[in-house]
Amino acid sequence: MGSPHRKTLSFFLIFVPIYVHGALSQEARPAVQRKPFFQRLHRLEEQAIASNYNLSYNIDARFQSLAQESQAMALVVNQSQATVQSDLGHLRTWMRKTHRRSRKVDSRLLALGATLRERSQQRALQRKAQEAQREALSSLALDLQALQDTLARLMQVVQSQGTRLDTLEGWLQVSGPGTTVPARPPTQPEPPSASSPKLQGSRQVLRALPEPGDSPQDFADHLQGTREPPGPGSQWTRLPERPGEICNIGPALVFPNASTENVVFLSPGFLLGLRALSVCTWIRTASGHLGTLLSYATEENDNKLVLHGWDSLSPGSIHFVIGDPAFRELPLQQLLDGQWHHVCVIWTSILGKYWLHVDRRLVATGSRFREGYEIPPGGSLVLGQEQDSMGGGFDSSESFVGSVAGLAMWDRALFPREVSHLATGKEFPPGAILTLANAASVGGFVQRVNCTCLELCP
């Protein structure tokens, strides 16, 4: 901004001496001749002032433009910062959720490794028992062979004694012609035939040697030749009647699609701690895997009780979780055919025993699963979703798709007869602590249907 003033000062320093010189040299000239020079000087001053005004105006305009651009740039920067902060918030939430799930997966893998080690130890013990039985049977077979050899030698002795007896009879006939000795055929004992009871018994013993896949109890029953008739809870029980003939099942819930909105809350939940539990329901699903059927979460642990199959090793299996990370993997492949099936999962803290009944058949059982454990009260119990936090944290990939009918829970272990009567609609076991009548909140597109018989349920 000081450049125009310096130009003006230079202009005066140059022209003022010229003017003084002209004034001194031309004093004799008339005054009229001096006027044009002052006019030109005045015009030059006016032009300098005008140029300075235009220059300052242009500078002000430029400054205003720059100020506007800086304001617009600051606004864009603020918007970018807000967007980045929002993205960082979402990223932190996703990272926390991923970290929590990774910890859950790690804990479940550790539990699965412990279960596999336990099963391998049990199989090793079974193999040792089978080897001991094989050794015992091998010694028995050797004793049997020795007995057969002794029997063969005795038969030879009897045969020789029979020959001697025939010789003595001939001597008697020669020495006493008047005496008669009842004739009898020579007593030559025949060797044991293929139909001999002794040989048949030995063959049965030899055939009874256990195969590698036979269990000790099956082998013992095979040696005895008899088996006890299967009980009502054994796996030889006949299949249930046709689903269309099953009635008195209570209300049904239909989960039409995989969505975090499709959830059912059961209230009031568990009012007391549970040391035993029975969960029975009718299930029908047409999806390629079993989602989360039931989830119970507390402030301490979001997986206190879970029945879900989204991360099982096989699509037809389901994880039975009690107090994460402890779980057992239960086989439920037959549930993927789109038909109604009755499922009962039973657990007791006494020796940690558990049972899985499908269509009245015992398909899995075990022990030492959460032995002495108590499921605490005061949590959130939901159907159709897996909780990552108490009452929330749902994931659509873990949701259940299908229909549930007649779901009920007991704080005791049901007997096989009660499971059978429940699966056929004959009798509802007493003492249920929760049923679908406790469905306090039905969210999303879940439909609640009252159907008298199973064939009428969607």
Coordinates of C-alpha atoms in Angstrom, one line a residue, residues 69-87:
E69 CA -13.0 -18.3 0.7
S70 CA -11.4 -18.9 4.1
Q71 CA -14.9 -19.1 5.7
A72 CA -16.1 -21.6 3.1
M73 CA -12.9 -23.6 3.6
A74 CA -13.4 -23.6 7.4
L75 CA -17.0 -24.8 7.0
V76 CA -15.8 -27.7 4.7
V77 CA -13.1 -28.6 7.2
N78 CA -15.6 -28.6 10.1
Q79 CA -17.9 -30.9 8.1
S80 CA -15.1 -33.2 7.2
Q81 CA -14.0 -33.4 10.9
A82 CA -17.6 -34.2 11.9
T83 CA -17.8 -37.0 9.3
V84 CA -14.4 -38.4 10.3
Q85 CA -15.5 -38.3 14.0
S86 CA -18.7 -40.2 13.2
D87 CA -16.8 -42.8 11.1

